[in-house]
Amino acid sequence: MSTITPSRAPHSDVPTGHQPAGGRVGGGFFDPRQLLTSLPVALRKLDPRIMVKSPVMFVVLIGSVLTTGLSLADPGDWFGWAITVWLWLTVLFANLAEAVAEGRGKAQADTLRKAKTDTVARRITGTTEEQVPGTELRIGDLVVCEAGDIIPGDGDVVEGVASVDESAITGESAPVIRESGGDRSAVTGGTKVLSDRIVVKITTKPGETFIDRMIGLVEGASRQKTPNEIALNILLASLTVVFLLAVVTLKPFAVHAGADEQTSMIVLSALLVCLIPTTIGALLSAIGIAGMDRLVQRNVLAMSGRAVEAAGDVSTLLLDKTGTITLGNRQAAEFVPVRGGTAAELADAAQLSSLADETPEGRSIVVLAKEKYGLRERHQGELEEAEWIAFTAQTRMSGVDVDGRRIRKGATGSVVKWVEEQGGEIAADADRLTDEISKAGGTPLLVAVEDRGGARILGVIHLKDVVKEGMRDRFDELRRMGIKTVMITGDNPLTAKAIAEEAGVDDFLAEATPEDKMALIKREQAGGKLVAMTGDGTNDAPALAQADVGVAMNTGTSAAKEAGNMVDLDSNPTKLIEIVEIGKQLLITRGALTTFSIANDVAKYFAIIPAIFTAAYPGLDTLNVMRLHSPESAILAAVIFNALIIIALVPLALRGVRYRPTSADKMLRRNLGIYGFGGLIAPFIGIKLIDLIISAIPGIG
């Protein structure tokens, strides 16, 4: 465990989001309603201008057109028509997989569109207000919104505080507070003001609002191919060219061997389609779209597919302590009296001094005194003669003057100074007690009293950050995945070290400033690592922009949301761990199905090559391990299997391969074992069964 150095961790709200943006879209691939709505889209995707974006499936389309022409020239050739039909179905199934994946996003986008309304904005011009259409607003305009108004555009609250209904975006029915001057100032166009009055400074142009971007992203209109996806497409295209050249050269060899009849253009087209990696070529786009869809279902909006993919490759996670690793509110854990004092006297004074303290820490002191020392919970109203001393940033103390006693509670230095000013003596063990609590990761609050016996320190309240349940296990999982976790906190190094050890993180950044966060990210990236972090404040924006995966909280400022490449609509900082898992699941799914596809192609050799050349080269019959009925049934069975396996794998592509936290080596062995071996075996079984069915059909068998 090492310290990295100094700031202040921004405060993180953690509201609970339940329903994803736009509502969770149910129904899998085989949902009849989903298929019906996706089929017209799949047919429109047969446009060559669209198909050319997928080189593998474009070759299948050309093969389908070629065999159609040849079949029309010989209408009585049942084999040619059968091959033609199944080649067209192969293309259609590939388009259908992509259409279904896009359809799930479009359903969510339709719900979001309902949240968009043409609003009339009350724009401030000088000292007057004018009503203008929301579409005429420009960046920098100031608009007034009161209870019942729809916020006309994205912006930041620059004046006032209000309760806002954001259910149209987050799905969370509970209203949220938006106020000026903090990290909860950002408002979204289309949301509704429920109370009070705010002035909003517009930060986006019409048509480029958060909802507009959400609609474009979730329906797939703005999805760009990721670097890994582009690289895989290049590999698939290269393999396709190689197999195309190989199939083209088969014709002269067949003529020389006297097997010209077995190598018609229809047979060669079928051979090419079966040998090129059509399975992964058909599913590649659907895998990427489904990865973004899984994030949307968890109320996370990824601004690009690149961000989702980068999440899967992340090797360093920067996590806020408050609200992410700990519950966010310190709780009173113990009353520690100084030598000569009693815990009961300390608890009584601590409870009295906290009655007017409405913070979670203050409430926890009152409750601890009641539960642990049997003190009745008193209320402010019972102490009519009391004079309450409010906490201020200058004094760093609060307290009460009642019944001839003056009680103070607060930071160590402030309370010690107060006691000295009253002429009192400082207990010899006060410093030792506060140091011990700090080293243990707690926050010490001194309690002092001035009465007839003079001013003196009674003891220390131990406030403790409570680490969320199960966090150590989550960090152990991340460690097994090879991911380093770094806790970011504004605490002093002693407190930060104790919390880091209790939570089980690998490292921590204490007293962190925005510059420190940026320096840490750059240092990790210089070592070849990908970094992910969360943030919600304007001071987090530079680090969010620098991180490979920057997750901005929806409750945060516009600057933070613009800087990040993901937005968590629930504003739950722990979501970063789920995002990494979804990213890894995307990469694993793509890798697993690529392995399955290539293994599939190897197995299909044993079905088609012997069927074509056995007559010319009887020795090749030893490769006919499946003992297929005839050359025609073997080729047709392989083509049918090639089409059906796409349909069979679509649910897996949309759902994703199950992710288990483990090392890369174990993951590779597992995928090779399941999807590599499975890809080799499945064609043997599938093609043989289809061949048996074909051979049993009268007139064919």
PDB file of C-alpha atoms in Angstrom, residues 189-416:
ATOM      1  CA  GLY A 189     -34.046  19.970 -21.444  1.00  0.00           C
ATOM      2  CA  GLY A 190     -37.420  18.219 -21.289  1.00  0.00           C
ATOM      3  CA  THR A 191     -37.387  17.750 -17.509  1.00  0.00           C
ATOM      4  CA  LYS A 192     -39.977  19.479 -15.333  1.00  0.00           C
ATOM      5  CA  VAL A 193     -39.582  21.969 -12.485  1.00  0.00           C
ATOM      6  CA  LEU A 194     -41.780  20.931  -9.551  1.00  0.00           C
ATOM      7  CA  SER A 195     -41.139  23.750  -7.084  1.00  0.00           C
ATOM      8  CA  ASP A 196     -39.523  27.155  -6.620  1.00  0.00           C
ATOM      9  CA  ARG A 197     -37.831  29.322  -9.245  1.00  0.00           C
ATOM     10  CA  ILE A 198     -34.487  28.941 -11.013  1.00  0.00           C
ATOM     11  CA  VAL A 199     -32.557  30.798 -13.686  1.00  0.00           C
ATOM     12  CA  VAL A 200     -30.847  28.491 -16.186  1.00  0.00           C
ATOM     13  CA  LYS A 201     -27.927  29.348 -18.445  1.00  0.00           C
ATOM     14  CA  ILE A 202     -28.268  27.407 -21.713  1.00  0.00           C
ATOM     15  CA  THR A 203     -25.142  25.366 -22.577  1.00  0.00           C
ATOM     16  CA  THR A 204     -26.166  23.477 -25.762  1.00  0.00           C
ATOM     17  CA  LYS A 205     -27.635  24.291 -29.165  1.00  0.00           C
ATOM     18  CA  PRO A 206     -31.145  23.111 -30.132  1.00  0.00           C
ATOM     19  CA  GLY A 207     -30.968  19.617 -31.621  1.00  0.00           C
ATOM     20  CA  GLU A 208     -27.783  18.831 -29.691  1.00  0.00           C
ATOM     21  CA  THR A 209     -29.345  18.444 -26.259  1.00  0.00           C
ATOM     22  CA  PHE A 210     -28.713  15.513 -23.952  1.00  0.00           C
ATOM     23  CA  ILE A 211     -31.998  13.861 -24.965  1.00  0.00           C
ATOM     24  CA  ASP A 212     -31.189  14.325 -28.675  1.00  0.00           C
ATOM     25  CA  ARG A 213     -27.838  12.632 -28.177  1.00  0.00           C
ATOM     26  CA  MET A 214     -29.422   9.862 -26.119  1.00  0.00           C
ATOM     27  CA  ILE A 215     -31.943   9.166 -28.877  1.00  0.00           C
ATOM     28  CA  GLY A 216     -29.248   8.991 -31.534  1.00  0.00           C
ATOM     29  CA  LEU A 217     -27.040   6.731 -29.449  1.00  0.00           C
ATOM     30  CA  VAL A 218     -29.575   4.239 -28.118  1.00  0.00           C
ATOM     31  CA  GLU A 219     -31.154   3.686 -31.536  1.00  0.00           C
ATOM     32  CA  GLY A 220     -27.734   3.058 -33.061  1.00  0.00           C
ATOM     33  CA  ALA A 221     -27.827   5.990 -35.477  1.00  0.00           C
ATOM     34  CA  SER A 222     -24.681   7.475 -33.962  1.00  0.00           C
ATOM     35  CA  ARG A 223     -22.815   4.219 -33.309  1.00  0.00           C
ATOM     36  CA  GLN A 224     -19.363   4.161 -34.813  1.00  0.00           C
ATOM     37  CA  LYS A 225     -17.279   1.036 -35.200  1.00  0.00           C
ATOM     38  CA  THR A 226     -14.656   0.640 -32.490  1.00  0.00           C
ATOM     39  CA  PRO A 227     -10.927   0.152 -33.278  1.00  0.00           C
ATOM     40  CA  ASN A 228     -11.070  -3.542 -32.363  1.00  0.00           C
ATOM     41  CA  GLU A 229     -14.210  -3.984 -34.455  1.00  0.00           C
ATOM     42  CA  ILE A 230     -12.523  -2.288 -37.422  1.00  0.00           C
ATOM     43  CA  ALA A 231      -9.437  -4.487 -36.972  1.00  0.00           C
ATOM     44  CA  LEU A 232     -11.576  -7.627 -36.862  1.00  0.00           C
ATOM     45  CA  ASN A 233     -13.449  -6.476 -39.971  1.00  0.00           C
ATOM     46  CA  ILE A 234     -10.109  -6.094 -41.757  1.00  0.00           C
ATOM     47  CA  LEU A 235      -9.104  -9.604 -40.665  1.00  0.00           C
ATOM     48  CA  LEU A 236     -12.422 -11.042 -41.857  1.00  0.00           C
ATOM     49  CA  ALA A 237     -12.104  -9.208 -45.164  1.00  0.00           C
ATOM     50  CA  SER A 238      -8.566 -10.576 -45.589  1.00  0.00           C
ATOM     51  CA  LEU A 239      -9.739 -14.128 -44.887  1.00  0.00           C
ATOM     52  CA  THR A 240     -12.575 -13.637 -47.364  1.00  0.00           C
ATOM     53  CA  VAL A 241     -10.128 -12.549 -50.088  1.00  0.00           C
ATOM     54  CA  VAL A 242      -7.880 -15.541 -49.347  1.00  0.00           C
ATOM     55  CA  PHE A 243     -10.782 -18.005 -49.580  1.00  0.00           C
ATOM     56  CA  LEU A 244     -12.107 -16.252 -52.683  1.00  0.00           C
ATOM     57  CA  LEU A 245      -8.746 -16.757 -54.426  1.00  0.00           C
ATOM     58  CA  ALA A 246      -8.636 -20.362 -53.227  1.00  0.00           C
ATOM     59  CA  VAL A 247     -12.131 -21.106 -54.572  1.00  0.00           C
ATOM     60  CA  VAL A 248     -11.387 -19.384 -57.907  1.00  0.00           C
ATOM     61  CA  THR A 249      -8.316 -21.610 -58.412  1.00  0.00           C
ATOM     62  CA  LEU A 250     -10.373 -24.744 -57.740  1.00  0.00           C
ATOM     63  CA  LYS A 251     -12.085 -24.519 -61.135  1.00  0.00           C
ATOM     64  CA  PRO A 252      -8.997 -25.107 -63.308  1.00  0.00           C
ATOM     65  CA  PHE A 253      -7.836 -27.890 -60.959  1.00  0.00           C
ATOM     66  CA  ALA A 254     -11.272 -29.517 -61.216  1.00  0.00           C
ATOM     67  CA  VAL A 255     -11.212 -29.315 -65.028  1.00  0.00           C
ATOM     68  CA  HIS A 256      -7.763 -30.902 -65.074  1.00  0.00           C
ATOM     69  CA  ALA A 257      -8.955 -33.672 -62.706  1.00  0.00           C
ATOM     70  CA  GLY A 258     -12.103 -34.342 -64.699  1.00  0.00           C
ATOM     71  CA  ALA A 259     -14.389 -33.093 -61.929  1.00  0.00           C
ATOM     72  CA  ASP A 260     -15.793 -30.171 -63.897  1.00  0.00           C
ATOM     73  CA  GLU A 261     -19.420 -31.218 -63.258  1.00  0.00           C
ATOM     74  CA  GLN A 262     -18.879 -31.171 -59.493  1.00  0.00           C
ATOM     75  CA  THR A 263     -17.554 -27.586 -59.561  1.00  0.00           C
ATOM     76  CA  SER A 264     -20.358 -25.588 -61.121  1.00  0.00           C
ATOM     77  CA  MET A 265     -20.626 -21.900 -60.242  1.00  0.00           C
ATOM     78  CA  ILE A 266     -23.439 -22.728 -57.828  1.00  0.00           C
ATOM     79  CA  VAL A 267     -21.275 -25.287 -56.019  1.00  0.00           C
ATOM     80  CA  LEU A 268     -18.315 -22.906 -55.891  1.00  0.00           C
ATOM     81  CA  SER A 269     -20.549 -20.121 -54.562  1.00  0.00           C
ATOM     82  CA  ALA A 270     -21.826 -22.449 -51.845  1.00  0.00           C
ATOM     83  CA  LEU A 271     -18.259 -23.517 -51.039  1.00  0.00           C
ATOM     84  CA  LEU A 272     -17.076 -19.917 -50.717  1.00  0.00           C
ATOM     85  CA  VAL A 273     -19.946 -18.939 -48.416  1.00  0.00           C
ATOM     86  CA  CYS A 274     -19.336 -21.951 -46.185  1.00  0.00           C
ATOM     87  CA  LEU A 275     -15.590 -21.361 -45.940  1.00  0.00           C
ATOM     88  CA  ILE A 276     -15.507 -17.620 -45.251  1.00  0.00           C
ATOM     89  CA  PRO A 277     -16.238 -16.577 -41.608  1.00  0.00           C
ATOM     90  CA  THR A 278     -19.927 -15.770 -42.185  1.00  0.00           C
ATOM     91  CA  THR A 279     -20.968 -16.522 -38.591  1.00  0.00           C
ATOM     92  CA  ILE A 280     -18.937 -13.781 -36.919  1.00  0.00           C
ATOM     93  CA  GLY A 281     -19.357 -11.536 -39.977  1.00  0.00           C
ATOM     94  CA  ALA A 282     -23.126 -11.745 -39.527  1.00  0.00           C
ATOM     95  CA  LEU A 283     -23.082 -11.164 -35.778  1.00  0.00           C
ATOM     96  CA  LEU A 284     -20.294  -8.609 -35.381  1.00  0.00           C
ATOM     97  CA  SER A 285     -22.489  -5.517 -35.596  1.00  0.00           C
ATOM     98  CA  ALA A 286     -25.179  -7.034 -33.359  1.00  0.00           C
ATOM     99  CA  ILE A 287     -22.564  -7.775 -30.658  1.00  0.00           C
ATOM    100  CA  GLY A 288     -21.447  -4.132 -30.588  1.00  0.00           C
ATOM    101  CA  ILE A 289     -24.993  -2.736 -30.523  1.00  0.00           C
ATOM    102  CA  ALA A 290     -26.018  -5.195 -27.799  1.00  0.00           C
ATOM    103  CA  GLY A 291     -23.042  -4.108 -25.662  1.00  0.00           C
ATOM    104  CA  MET A 292     -24.260  -0.508 -25.680  1.00  0.00           C
ATOM    105  CA  ASP A 293     -27.805  -1.729 -25.073  1.00  0.00           C
ATOM    106  CA  ARG A 294     -26.711  -3.594 -21.931  1.00  0.00           C
ATOM    107  CA  LEU A 295     -25.267  -0.341 -20.616  1.00  0.00           C
ATOM    108  CA  VAL A 296     -28.499   1.531 -21.379  1.00  0.00           C
ATOM    109  CA  GLN A 297     -30.424  -1.128 -19.476  1.00  0.00           C
ATOM    110  CA  ARG A 298     -28.298  -0.225 -16.458  1.00  0.00           C
ATOM    111  CA  ASN A 299     -29.030   3.478 -16.973  1.00  0.00           C
ATOM    112  CA  VAL A 300     -25.587   4.265 -18.373  1.00  0.00           C
ATOM    113  CA  LEU A 301     -25.338   6.223 -21.605  1.00  0.00           C
ATOM    114  CA  ALA A 302     -22.147   5.558 -23.570  1.00  0.00           C
ATOM    115  CA  MET A 303     -21.270   8.406 -25.889  1.00  0.00           C
ATOM    116  CA  SER A 304     -19.404   5.998 -28.186  1.00  0.00           C
ATOM    117  CA  GLY A 305     -18.841   2.303 -28.758  1.00  0.00           C
ATOM    118  CA  ARG A 306     -15.137   3.029 -28.276  1.00  0.00           C
ATOM    119  CA  ALA A 307     -15.850   3.873 -24.623  1.00  0.00           C
ATOM    120  CA  VAL A 308     -17.627   0.538 -24.033  1.00  0.00           C
ATOM    121  CA  GLU A 309     -14.742  -1.346 -25.600  1.00  0.00           C
ATOM    122  CA  ALA A 310     -12.159   0.649 -23.666  1.00  0.00           C
ATOM    123  CA  ALA A 311     -13.999  -0.275 -20.457  1.00  0.00           C
ATOM    124  CA  GLY A 312     -13.272  -3.908 -21.228  1.00  0.00           C
ATOM    125  CA  ASP A 313      -9.549  -3.193 -21.519  1.00  0.00           C
ATOM    126  CA  VAL A 314      -9.291  -0.971 -18.417  1.00  0.00           C
ATOM    127  CA  SER A 315      -6.386  -1.850 -16.151  1.00  0.00           C
ATOM    128  CA  THR A 316      -6.661   0.990 -13.576  1.00  0.00           C
ATOM    129  CA  LEU A 317      -9.820   2.150 -11.795  1.00  0.00           C
ATOM    130  CA  LEU A 318      -9.926   5.487  -9.959  1.00  0.00           C
ATOM    131  CA  LEU A 319     -12.747   5.415  -7.394  1.00  0.00           C
ATOM    132  CA  ASP A 320     -14.044   8.169  -5.146  1.00  0.00           C
ATOM    133  CA  LYS A 321     -13.987   7.158  -1.500  1.00  0.00           C
ATOM    134  CA  THR A 322     -17.121   9.003  -0.401  1.00  0.00           C
ATOM    135  CA  GLY A 323     -20.277   7.414  -1.747  1.00  0.00           C
ATOM    136  CA  THR A 324     -18.383   4.804  -3.746  1.00  0.00           C
ATOM    137  CA  ILE A 325     -16.237   2.811  -1.340  1.00  0.00           C
ATOM    138  CA  THR A 326     -17.861   4.139   1.831  1.00  0.00           C
ATOM    139  CA  LEU A 327     -21.512   4.881   2.505  1.00  0.00           C
ATOM    140  CA  GLY A 328     -20.824   8.587   2.203  1.00  0.00           C
ATOM    141  CA  ASN A 329     -21.778   9.707   5.709  1.00  0.00           C
ATOM    142  CA  ARG A 330     -19.491   9.261   8.684  1.00  0.00           C
ATOM    143  CA  GLN A 331     -21.141   7.614  11.661  1.00  0.00           C
ATOM    144  CA  ALA A 332     -20.364   7.928  15.366  1.00  0.00           C
ATOM    145  CA  ALA A 333     -18.790   4.631  16.426  1.00  0.00           C
ATOM    146  CA  GLU A 334     -17.439   5.265  19.947  1.00  0.00           C
ATOM    147  CA  PHE A 335     -17.099   7.793  22.804  1.00  0.00           C
ATOM    148  CA  VAL A 336     -13.517   7.765  24.158  1.00  0.00           C
ATOM    149  CA  PRO A 337     -13.108   9.728  27.454  1.00  0.00           C
ATOM    150  CA  VAL A 338      -9.788  11.284  28.472  1.00  0.00           C
ATOM    151  CA  ARG A 339      -8.000  10.005  31.568  1.00  0.00           C
ATOM    152  CA  GLY A 340     -10.049  10.855  34.648  1.00  0.00           C
ATOM    153  CA  GLY A 341     -13.290  11.305  32.699  1.00  0.00           C
ATOM    154  CA  THR A 342     -16.212   8.920  32.182  1.00  0.00           C
ATOM    155  CA  ALA A 343     -17.851   7.706  28.981  1.00  0.00           C
ATOM    156  CA  ALA A 344     -21.302   8.511  30.422  1.00  0.00           C
ATOM    157  CA  GLU A 345     -20.421  12.182  31.017  1.00  0.00           C
ATOM    158  CA  LEU A 346     -18.876  12.416  27.539  1.00  0.00           C
ATOM    159  CA  ALA A 347     -21.926  10.786  25.903  1.00  0.00           C
ATOM    160  CA  ASP A 348     -24.304  13.175  27.702  1.00  0.00           C
ATOM    161  CA  ALA A 349     -22.338  16.264  26.578  1.00  0.00           C
ATOM    162  CA  ALA A 350     -21.917  14.919  23.033  1.00  0.00           C
ATOM    163  CA  GLN A 351     -25.655  14.277  22.725  1.00  0.00           C
ATOM    164  CA  LEU A 352     -26.574  17.749  24.051  1.00  0.00           C
ATOM    165  CA  SER A 353     -24.148  19.473  21.665  1.00  0.00           C
ATOM    166  CA  SER A 354     -25.562  17.515  18.706  1.00  0.00           C
ATOM    167  CA  LEU A 355     -29.290  18.149  19.213  1.00  0.00           C
ATOM    168  CA  ALA A 356     -29.223  21.096  16.814  1.00  0.00           C
ATOM    169  CA  ASP A 357     -26.889  19.315  14.390  1.00  0.00           C
ATOM    170  CA  GLU A 358     -29.045  17.975  11.549  1.00  0.00           C
ATOM    171  CA  THR A 359     -26.148  16.446   9.644  1.00  0.00           C
ATOM    172  CA  PRO A 360     -25.959  12.631   9.390  1.00  0.00           C
ATOM    173  CA  GLU A 361     -22.912  12.734  11.685  1.00  0.00           C
ATOM    174  CA  GLY A 362     -24.822  14.756  14.294  1.00  0.00           C
ATOM    175  CA  ARG A 363     -27.820  12.438  14.142  1.00  0.00           C
ATOM    176  CA  SER A 364     -25.566   9.400  14.573  1.00  0.00           C
ATOM    177  CA  ILE A 365     -24.027  10.914  17.767  1.00  0.00           C
ATOM    178  CA  VAL A 366     -27.491  11.349  19.293  1.00  0.00           C
ATOM    179  CA  VAL A 367     -28.452   7.787  18.381  1.00  0.00           C
ATOM    180  CA  LEU A 368     -25.181   6.265  19.691  1.00  0.00           C
ATOM    181  CA  ALA A 369     -25.582   8.041  23.054  1.00  0.00           C
ATOM    182  CA  LYS A 370     -29.117   6.705  23.330  1.00  0.00           C
ATOM    183  CA  GLU A 371     -28.385   3.114  22.261  1.00  0.00           C
ATOM    184  CA  LYS A 372     -25.017   2.524  23.929  1.00  0.00           C
ATOM    185  CA  TYR A 373     -25.402   4.545  27.147  1.00  0.00           C
ATOM    186  CA  GLY A 374     -29.165   4.463  27.657  1.00  0.00           C
ATOM    187  CA  LEU A 375     -29.574   8.236  27.413  1.00  0.00           C
ATOM    188  CA  ARG A 376     -33.063   9.370  26.511  1.00  0.00           C
ATOM    189  CA  GLU A 377     -33.126  11.084  23.129  1.00  0.00           C
ATOM    190  CA  ARG A 378     -33.764  14.728  23.892  1.00  0.00           C
ATOM    191  CA  HIS A 379     -34.997  17.390  21.497  1.00  0.00           C
ATOM    192  CA  GLN A 380     -34.281  21.087  21.002  1.00  0.00           C
ATOM    193  CA  GLY A 381     -37.806  22.032  22.044  1.00  0.00           C
ATOM    194  CA  GLU A 382     -37.288  20.599  25.535  1.00  0.00           C
ATOM    195  CA  LEU A 383     -34.396  23.002  26.238  1.00  0.00           C
ATOM    196  CA  GLU A 384     -36.123  26.372  26.027  1.00  0.00           C
ATOM    197  CA  GLU A 385     -33.334  28.260  27.815  1.00  0.00           C
ATOM    198  CA  ALA A 386     -30.573  26.755  25.691  1.00  0.00           C
ATOM    199  CA  GLU A 387     -28.479  28.873  23.350  1.00  0.00           C
ATOM    200  CA  TRP A 388     -27.418  26.870  20.326  1.00  0.00           C
ATOM    201  CA  ILE A 389     -24.033  27.501  18.739  1.00  0.00           C
ATOM    202  CA  ALA A 390     -24.145  26.698  15.026  1.00  0.00           C
ATOM    203  CA  PHE A 391     -21.183  25.226  13.182  1.00  0.00           C
ATOM    204  CA  THR A 392     -19.285  27.630  10.914  1.00  0.00           C
ATOM    205  CA  ALA A 393     -16.312  27.148   8.629  1.00  0.00           C
ATOM    206  CA  GLN A 394     -14.432  29.777  10.636  1.00  0.00           C
ATOM    207  CA  THR A 395     -14.921  28.314  14.130  1.00  0.00           C
ATOM    208  CA  ARG A 396     -15.167  24.657  13.028  1.00  0.00           C
ATOM    209  CA  MET A 397     -17.179  24.039  16.208  1.00  0.00           C
ATOM    210  CA  SER A 398     -20.774  23.778  17.320  1.00  0.00           C
ATOM    211  CA  GLY A 399     -22.352  23.409  20.731  1.00  0.00           C
ATOM    212  CA  VAL A 400     -24.857  24.618  23.292  1.00  0.00           C
ATOM    213  CA  ASP A 401     -24.961  26.824  26.407  1.00  0.00           C
ATOM    214  CA  VAL A 402     -27.479  25.338  28.864  1.00  0.00           C
ATOM    215  CA  ASP A 403     -27.951  24.887  32.636  1.00  0.00           C
ATOM    216  CA  GLY A 404     -24.794  26.853  33.470  1.00  0.00           C
ATOM    217  CA  ARG A 405     -22.649  24.738  31.160  1.00  0.00           C
ATOM    218  CA  ARG A 406     -20.986  25.664  27.894  1.00  0.00           C
ATOM    219  CA  ILE A 407     -20.414  22.594  25.708  1.00  0.00           C
ATOM    220  CA  ARG A 408     -18.391  22.635  22.497  1.00  0.00           C
ATOM    221  CA  LYS A 409     -17.790  19.892  19.919  1.00  0.00           C
ATOM    222  CA  GLY A 410     -15.606  20.135  16.825  1.00  0.00           C
ATOM    223  CA  ALA A 411     -12.218  19.825  15.164  1.00  0.00           C
ATOM    224  CA  THR A 412      -9.281  19.089  17.453  1.00  0.00           C
ATOM    225  CA  GLY A 413      -7.400  22.350  16.941  1.00  0.00           C
ATOM    226  CA  SER A 414     -10.515  24.518  17.313  1.00  0.00           C
ATOM    227  CA  VAL A 415     -11.691  22.893  20.564  1.00  0.00           C
ATOM    228  CA  VAL A 416      -8.175  22.956  22.076  1.00  0.00           C
TER     229      VAL A 416
END
